[in-house]
Amino acid sequence: MDVPDDLVQEINDLRRRHKAIILSHYYQRPEIQDIADFVGDSLELSRQAAGTNAEVIVFCGVHFMAESAAILSPEKVVVLPDLRATCPMADMVDAAFLRNRKTELDEPVVVSYVNTTADVKAESDICCTSANAVRVIQSIPRDRQILFVPDRNLGLYAAKQTGRELVLWPGFCCVHDELEPGDVFKARRKHPEALVLVHPECRPEVIELADKVAGTSGMLRFVQESDAREFIVGTEEGLIYQMSKKCPGKKFYLLSNDLICNAMKLTTLTKVRDALKNLEPKVTVPERVRQRALRALERMLAI
Ligand code: 13P
Ligand code: SF4
């Protein structure tokens, strides 16, 4: 895409004037990744949001990510360029249902994927991301029952890796959960030399066929360190832009053409410019909810 220089200049001027930082997830459009101060996975973005000295955070990602920034840095202005950018998986669990489910179980430790609303985090004991789900589960005493929300596939993967039994919530990512074993067989036939990488939000029968299972940053590290020259990538297409930038001599193929997260693609340069100009739309979290959600996020960040 041709990026107008004057628009980038305007974003840079506004960013300086407002002492703002632009954070981008790997699933954002290439031109957004290029203007960001930091591009990362969910865990790294939380760490950046918690540690930055900036006064304004422009979050190029989805709503739960901006909410996490507002929970971790309440004194900062957090803006999300398009408020409609919400993760469908995060909407598959709400606080009232979660409270109800807890009463049916044996005082469970609630582990919530960061892909949840602040209200759900407030009902949780500890958060996790795809990068640390296994370590988070391992940190919980073996005699405690664990309720894992909302991603069933990530829960099944973490259960297998840790040998722990988890009570799972029936949520899923509508992008990764669409992948089927047939997609892997087809891609391998087309690119027999390539290694297959998949995200743990994929179904177990897809994960079983992969050469490497990792979250976005783990995949990026893997392709940089591997001696292989070709990779079939089983996650949202935005990550391939960063892979190609970091490894210009290697080849990357998307595992399926449908690996596009519409919510992530709502952010555009024009919306980033407008968000910086107006410092809107802001994302805030009521203090009572924030205090409780913060505990769950801080426990995760301490691991
Ligand atoms: P990670 O970048 O943490 O792997 O998360 C993937 C994702 O689906 C974010 O919504
Ligand atoms: Fe949600 Fe999946 Fe999109 Fe991530 S890729 S924001 S989990 S729908």
Tab-separated table of C-alpha atoms and ligand atoms in Angstrom:
chain	number	residue	atom	x	y	z
A	1	MET	CA	0.000	0.000	0.000
A	2	ASP	CA	1.201	3.551	-0.822
A	3	VAL	CA	1.443	5.466	2.420
A	4	PRO	CA	1.062	9.267	2.041
A	5	ASP	CA	4.144	10.984	3.519
A	6	ASP	CA	2.125	13.922	4.839
A	7	LEU	CA	-0.135	11.585	6.861
A	8	VAL	CA	2.897	9.909	8.456
A	9	GLN	CA	4.397	13.354	9.134
A	10	GLU	CA	1.158	14.485	10.780
A	11	ILE	CA	1.127	11.330	12.984
A	12	ASN	CA	4.749	11.954	13.982
A	13	ASP	CA	4.052	15.610	14.878
A	14	LEU	CA	0.976	14.695	16.937
A	15	ARG	CA	2.827	11.835	18.632
A	16	ARG	CA	5.573	14.256	19.742
A	17	ARG	CA	3.141	16.990	20.785
A	18	HIS	CA	1.074	14.633	22.987
A	19	LYS	CA	4.071	12.651	24.316
A	20	ALA	CA	2.344	9.584	22.923
A	21	ILE	CA	3.509	6.043	22.234
A	22	ILE	CA	1.954	3.904	19.496
A	23	LEU	CA	1.736	0.196	20.333
A	24	SER	CA	0.865	-2.337	17.635
A	25	HIS	CA	0.037	-6.024	17.705
A	26	TYR	CA	1.597	-8.222	14.992
A	27	TYR	CA	-1.838	-8.720	13.401
A	28	GLN	CA	-2.138	-5.041	12.461
A	29	ARG	CA	-1.791	-3.823	8.867
A	30	PRO	CA	1.846	-3.409	7.657
A	31	GLU	CA	1.646	0.410	7.561
A	32	ILE	CA	0.484	0.435	11.204
A	33	GLN	CA	3.310	-1.899	12.260
A	34	ASP	CA	5.731	0.435	10.447
A	35	ILE	CA	4.703	3.628	12.279
A	36	ALA	CA	4.447	1.965	15.719
A	37	ASP	CA	7.006	2.648	18.462
A	38	PHE	CA	6.676	-0.970	19.480
A	39	VAL	CA	5.243	-4.073	17.745
A	40	GLY	CA	4.698	-7.173	19.844
A	41	ASP	CA	2.568	-10.024	21.130
A	42	SER	CA	-0.091	-9.672	23.849
A	43	LEU	CA	2.382	-10.225	26.697
A	44	GLU	CA	5.021	-7.793	25.401
A	45	LEU	CA	2.370	-5.150	24.734
A	46	SER	CA	1.124	-5.469	28.352
A	47	ARG	CA	4.693	-5.020	29.593
A	48	GLN	CA	5.180	-1.962	27.373
A	49	ALA	CA	1.888	-0.451	28.564
A	50	ALA	CA	2.911	-1.008	32.200
A	51	GLY	CA	6.404	0.443	31.782
A	52	THR	CA	6.132	3.386	29.390
A	53	ASN	CA	6.795	7.009	30.404
A	54	ALA	CA	4.513	8.301	27.656
A	55	GLU	CA	1.416	10.292	28.624
A	56	VAL	CA	-0.780	8.845	25.883
A	57	ILE	CA	-0.958	5.257	24.601
A	58	VAL	CA	-2.451	4.738	21.146
A	59	PHE	CA	-3.322	1.061	21.097
A	60	CYS	CA	-3.363	-0.487	17.637
A	61	GLY	CA	-4.922	-3.795	18.493
A	62	VAL	CA	-8.278	-4.835	19.924
A	63	HIS	CA	-10.338	-3.494	22.815
A	64	PHE	CA	-9.203	-5.946	25.532
A	65	MET	CA	-5.581	-4.950	24.856
A	66	ALA	CA	-6.351	-1.240	25.289
A	67	GLU	CA	-8.314	-2.106	28.436
A	68	SER	CA	-5.297	-3.955	29.837
A	69	ALA	CA	-3.203	-0.823	29.165
A	70	ALA	CA	-5.805	1.287	31.021
A	71	ILE	CA	-5.742	-1.185	33.943
A	72	LEU	CA	-1.946	-1.164	34.145
A	73	SER	CA	-1.463	2.588	33.547
A	74	PRO	CA	-4.541	4.414	34.917
A	75	GLU	CA	-2.782	7.803	34.907
A	76	LYS	CA	-2.303	7.638	31.133
A	77	VAL	CA	-4.756	8.432	28.347
A	78	VAL	CA	-5.388	5.216	26.392
A	79	VAL	CA	-7.007	5.515	22.979
A	80	LEU	CA	-8.200	2.806	20.597
A	81	PRO	CA	-8.451	4.200	17.029
A	82	ASP	CA	-11.671	2.246	16.302
A	83	LEU	CA	-13.897	1.243	19.219
A	84	ARG	CA	-15.522	-1.486	17.118
A	85	ALA	CA	-12.253	-3.449	17.242
A	86	THR	CA	-13.383	-6.082	19.712
A	87	CYS	CA	-12.177	-9.688	19.908
A	88	PRO	CA	-15.089	-12.113	19.374
A	89	MET	CA	-13.440	-14.611	21.748
A	90	ALA	CA	-13.356	-12.056	24.570
A	91	ASP	CA	-17.144	-11.709	24.204
A	92	MET	CA	-17.639	-15.470	24.738
A	93	VAL	CA	-17.402	-15.123	28.532
A	94	ASP	CA	-18.989	-12.523	30.788
A	95	ALA	CA	-18.521	-11.811	34.476
A	96	ALA	CA	-21.989	-12.989	35.588
A	97	PHE	CA	-21.673	-16.372	33.831
A	98	LEU	CA	-18.174	-16.768	35.228
A	99	ARG	CA	-19.337	-16.015	38.812
A	100	ASN	CA	-22.067	-18.595	38.377
A	101	ARG	CA	-19.680	-21.244	37.018
A	102	LYS	CA	-17.311	-20.690	39.969
A	103	THR	CA	-20.081	-21.528	42.426
A	104	GLU	CA	-20.585	-24.894	40.676
A	105	LEU	CA	-16.914	-25.832	41.189
A	106	ASP	CA	-14.601	-26.490	44.125
A	107	GLU	CA	-13.212	-22.978	44.828
A	108	PRO	CA	-11.316	-23.034	41.541
A	109	VAL	CA	-8.313	-20.905	40.642
A	110	VAL	CA	-9.584	-18.918	37.646
A	111	VAL	CA	-6.974	-18.481	34.924
A	112	SER	CA	-8.168	-16.069	32.294
A	113	TYR	CA	-6.561	-15.585	28.907
A	114	VAL	CA	-5.831	-11.864	28.398
A	115	ASN	CA	-8.408	-12.020	25.603
A	116	THR	CA	-11.133	-11.150	28.136
A	117	THR	CA	-12.909	-7.993	29.291
A	118	ALA	CA	-11.801	-6.093	32.410
A	119	ASP	CA	-14.952	-7.364	34.196
A	120	VAL	CA	-13.881	-10.963	33.574
A	121	LYS	CA	-10.294	-10.259	34.647
A	122	ALA	CA	-11.719	-8.800	37.861
A	123	GLU	CA	-13.357	-12.201	38.544
A	124	SER	CA	-10.094	-14.038	37.820
A	125	ASP	CA	-7.120	-15.002	39.977
A	126	ILE	CA	-4.436	-14.749	37.315
A	127	CYS	CA	-4.204	-13.923	33.608
A	128	CYS	CA	-2.110	-15.591	30.936
A	129	THR	CA	-1.235	-15.120	27.269
A	130	SER	CA	-0.337	-17.708	24.655
A	131	ALA	CA	3.334	-17.061	25.525
A	132	ASN	CA	3.073	-17.943	29.227
A	133	ALA	CA	-0.071	-20.098	29.653
A	134	VAL	CA	1.996	-23.205	30.437
A	135	ARG	CA	4.140	-21.384	33.033
A	136	VAL	CA	1.063	-19.822	34.628
A	137	ILE	CA	-0.623	-23.238	35.015
A	138	GLN	CA	2.613	-24.688	36.416
A	139	SER	CA	2.658	-21.934	39.070
A	140	ILE	CA	-0.647	-23.133	40.572
A	141	PRO	CA	-0.499	-25.724	43.406
A	142	ARG	CA	-1.359	-29.194	42.117
A	143	ASP	CA	-4.143	-29.716	44.645
A	144	ARG	CA	-6.165	-26.758	43.331
A	145	GLN	CA	-8.871	-27.083	40.702
A	146	ILE	CA	-8.281	-24.738	37.727
A	147	LEU	CA	-10.981	-23.076	35.633
A	148	PHE	CA	-9.477	-21.849	32.349
A	149	VAL	CA	-11.386	-19.183	30.373
A	150	PRO	CA	-12.301	-18.605	27.564
A	151	ASP	CA	-10.097	-20.338	24.945
A	152	ARG	CA	-10.776	-24.050	24.960
A	153	ASN	CA	-7.997	-24.831	22.481
A	154	LEU	CA	-5.309	-22.971	24.433
A	155	GLY	CA	-6.607	-24.657	27.587
A	156	LEU	CA	-6.338	-28.110	26.009
A	157	TYR	CA	-2.801	-27.317	24.839
A	158	ALA	CA	-1.721	-26.051	28.287
A	159	ALA	CA	-3.329	-29.093	29.942
A	160	LYS	CA	-1.366	-31.443	27.690
A	161	GLN	CA	1.927	-29.604	28.227
A	162	THR	CA	1.573	-29.512	32.017
A	163	GLY	CA	-0.176	-32.866	32.610
A	164	ARG	CA	-2.859	-30.952	34.569
A	165	GLU	CA	-6.597	-31.393	34.335
A	166	LEU	CA	-8.310	-28.081	33.561
A	167	VAL	CA	-11.983	-27.173	33.620
A	168	LEU	CA	-12.432	-25.507	30.235
A	169	TRP	CA	-14.761	-22.792	28.951
A	170	PRO	CA	-16.213	-23.392	25.471
A	171	GLY	CA	-14.690	-20.260	23.841
A	172	PHE	CA	-12.520	-20.105	20.735
A	173	CYS	CA	-10.806	-17.743	18.292
A	174	CYS	CA	-12.884	-17.613	15.124
A	175	VAL	CA	-9.702	-17.168	13.040
A	176	HIS	CA	-7.501	-20.008	14.387
A	177	ASP	CA	-10.317	-22.434	15.181
A	178	GLU	CA	-11.258	-22.523	11.483
A	179	LEU	CA	-8.048	-24.362	10.578
A	180	GLU	CA	-8.426	-28.069	9.884
A	181	PRO	CA	-5.986	-30.966	9.409
A	182	GLY	CA	-6.803	-30.852	5.673
A	183	ASP	CA	-5.304	-27.347	5.481
A	184	VAL	CA	-2.016	-28.679	6.878
A	185	PHE	CA	-1.931	-31.656	4.483
A	186	LYS	CA	-2.656	-29.387	1.506
A	187	ALA	CA	-0.010	-26.806	2.479
A	188	ARG	CA	2.623	-29.503	3.068
A	189	ARG	CA	1.920	-31.018	-0.378
A	190	LYS	CA	2.370	-27.578	-1.961
A	191	HIS	CA	5.515	-26.687	0.026
A	192	PRO	CA	7.209	-29.980	0.984
A	193	GLU	CA	10.392	-28.283	2.272
A	194	ALA	CA	8.587	-25.930	4.642
A	195	LEU	CA	8.170	-26.296	8.415
A	196	VAL	CA	4.631	-25.869	9.779
A	197	LEU	CA	4.116	-23.395	12.631
A	198	VAL	CA	0.764	-23.087	14.387
A	199	HIS	CA	-0.685	-20.947	17.190
A	200	PRO	CA	-2.006	-22.715	20.327
A	201	GLU	CA	-5.437	-21.162	19.632
A	202	CYS	CA	-5.735	-23.849	16.904
A	203	ARG	CA	-7.619	-27.093	17.484
A	204	PRO	CA	-5.668	-30.043	18.993
A	205	GLU	CA	-5.897	-32.088	15.779
A	206	VAL	CA	-4.147	-29.242	13.894
A	207	ILE	CA	-1.563	-28.686	16.653
A	208	GLU	CA	-0.680	-32.396	16.489
A	209	LEU	CA	0.430	-32.018	12.855
A	210	ALA	CA	2.715	-29.008	13.389
A	211	ASP	CA	6.517	-28.815	13.632
A	212	LYS	CA	6.305	-25.911	16.067
A	213	VAL	CA	3.536	-24.592	18.343
A	214	ALA	CA	3.990	-21.035	19.636
A	215	GLY	CA	2.353	-17.650	20.150
A	216	THR	CA	3.209	-14.857	17.739
A	217	SER	CA	6.512	-13.782	19.308
A	218	GLY	CA	7.584	-17.403	19.745
A	219	MET	CA	6.945	-18.022	16.036
A	220	LEU	CA	8.909	-14.924	15.077
A	221	ARG	CA	11.860	-16.018	17.210
A	222	PHE	CA	11.678	-19.524	15.773
A	223	VAL	CA	11.887	-18.439	12.104
A	224	GLN	CA	14.828	-16.158	12.901
A	225	GLU	CA	16.769	-18.878	14.709
A	226	SER	CA	15.876	-21.846	12.464
A	227	ASP	CA	18.168	-23.116	9.687
A	228	ALA	CA	15.085	-23.847	7.560
A	229	ARG	CA	14.379	-21.503	4.632
A	230	GLU	CA	10.614	-21.993	4.215
A	231	PHE	CA	7.738	-21.859	6.682
A	232	ILE	CA	3.996	-22.460	6.570
A	233	VAL	CA	2.483	-20.045	9.066
A	234	GLY	CA	-0.689	-21.012	10.966
A	235	THR	CA	-1.675	-17.693	12.471
A	236	GLU	CA	-3.153	-14.356	11.409
A	237	GLU	CA	-1.537	-13.052	8.207
A	238	GLY	CA	-0.152	-9.836	9.805
A	239	LEU	CA	2.690	-11.762	11.414
A	240	ILE	CA	4.100	-12.701	7.996
A	241	TYR	CA	4.873	-9.021	7.336
A	242	GLN	CA	7.151	-8.917	10.399
A	243	MET	CA	8.681	-12.335	9.543
A	244	SER	CA	9.542	-11.189	6.005
A	245	LYS	CA	11.061	-7.966	7.369
A	246	LYS	CA	13.217	-9.815	9.901
A	247	CYS	CA	14.208	-12.653	7.517
A	248	PRO	CA	14.277	-11.227	3.964
A	249	GLY	CA	15.938	-14.353	2.522
A	250	LYS	CA	13.327	-16.812	3.816
A	251	LYS	CA	9.932	-17.771	2.400
A	252	PHE	CA	6.647	-17.663	4.305
A	253	TYR	CA	3.328	-19.177	3.228
A	254	LEU	CA	0.022	-18.678	5.003
A	255	LEU	CA	-1.519	-21.980	6.135
A	256	SER	CA	-4.927	-20.867	4.839
A	257	ASN	CA	-6.176	-17.803	2.965
A	258	ASP	CA	-8.823	-17.245	5.642
A	259	LEU	CA	-6.370	-16.308	8.402
A	260	ILE	CA	-7.529	-12.700	8.690
A	261	CYS	CA	-8.831	-11.128	11.904
A	262	ASN	CA	-11.326	-8.462	10.809
A	263	ALA	CA	-11.214	-6.714	14.190
A	264	MET	CA	-7.446	-6.244	13.952
A	265	LYS	CA	-7.749	-4.802	10.444
A	266	LEU	CA	-10.100	-1.996	11.512
A	267	THR	CA	-7.140	0.203	12.482
A	268	THR	CA	-5.982	2.482	9.671
A	269	LEU	CA	-3.430	5.311	9.522
A	270	THR	CA	-6.214	7.880	9.168
A	271	LYS	CA	-7.900	6.565	12.318
A	272	VAL	CA	-4.564	6.638	14.172
A	273	ARG	CA	-4.087	10.275	13.092
A	274	ASP	CA	-7.632	11.181	14.248
A	275	ALA	CA	-7.172	9.352	17.557
A	276	LEU	CA	-3.960	11.290	18.199
A	277	LYS	CA	-5.545	14.593	17.176
A	278	ASN	CA	-8.696	14.245	19.315
A	279	LEU	CA	-7.369	11.867	22.016
A	280	GLU	CA	-10.524	9.858	21.367
A	281	PRO	CA	-11.977	7.226	21.530
A	282	LYS	CA	-10.639	6.755	25.059
A	283	VAL	CA	-10.718	3.393	26.816
A	284	THR	CA	-11.236	3.566	30.580
A	285	VAL	CA	-12.024	1.044	33.298
A	286	PRO	CA	-14.071	1.878	36.442
A	287	GLU	CA	-11.707	2.028	39.447
A	288	ARG	CA	-13.465	-0.736	41.411
A	289	VAL	CA	-13.127	-3.164	38.480
A	290	ARG	CA	-9.625	-1.938	37.648
A	291	GLN	CA	-8.234	-2.685	41.121
A	292	ARG	CA	-9.424	-6.299	40.957
A	293	ALA	CA	-8.411	-6.854	37.313
A	294	LEU	CA	-4.975	-5.383	38.094
A	295	ARG	CA	-4.276	-8.118	40.638
A	296	ALA	CA	-4.804	-10.815	37.992
A	297	LEU	CA	-2.609	-9.002	35.437
A	298	GLU	CA	0.157	-8.247	37.954
A	299	ARG	CA	0.281	-11.870	39.090
A	300	MET	CA	0.816	-12.851	35.466
A	301	LEU	CA	3.499	-10.208	34.879
A	302	ALA	CA	5.350	-11.374	38.006
A	303	ILE	CA	5.807	-14.860	36.490
B	1	13P	P1	-0.362	-13.512	20.893
B	1	13P	O1	0.203	-12.385	20.086
B	1	13P	O2	-0.153	-13.276	22.337
B	1	13P	O3	0.136	-14.839	20.419
B	1	13P	O4	-1.958	-13.470	20.726
B	1	13P	C1	-2.610	-13.848	19.582
B	1	13P	C2	-3.975	-13.300	19.493
B	1	13P	O5	-4.852	-13.918	18.970
B	1	13P	C3	-4.225	-11.979	20.017
B	1	13P	O6	-5.559	-11.662	19.897
B	2	SF4	FE1	-9.565	-12.414	18.909
B	2	SF4	FE2	-8.651	-14.339	17.320
B	2	SF4	FE3	-8.747	-11.830	16.424
B	2	SF4	FE4	-6.955	-12.549	18.315
B	2	SF4	S1	-7.063	-13.285	16.196
B	2	SF4	S2	-8.265	-10.717	18.296
B	2	SF4	S3	-8.169	-14.076	19.458
B	2	SF4	S4	-10.514	-13.133	17.009
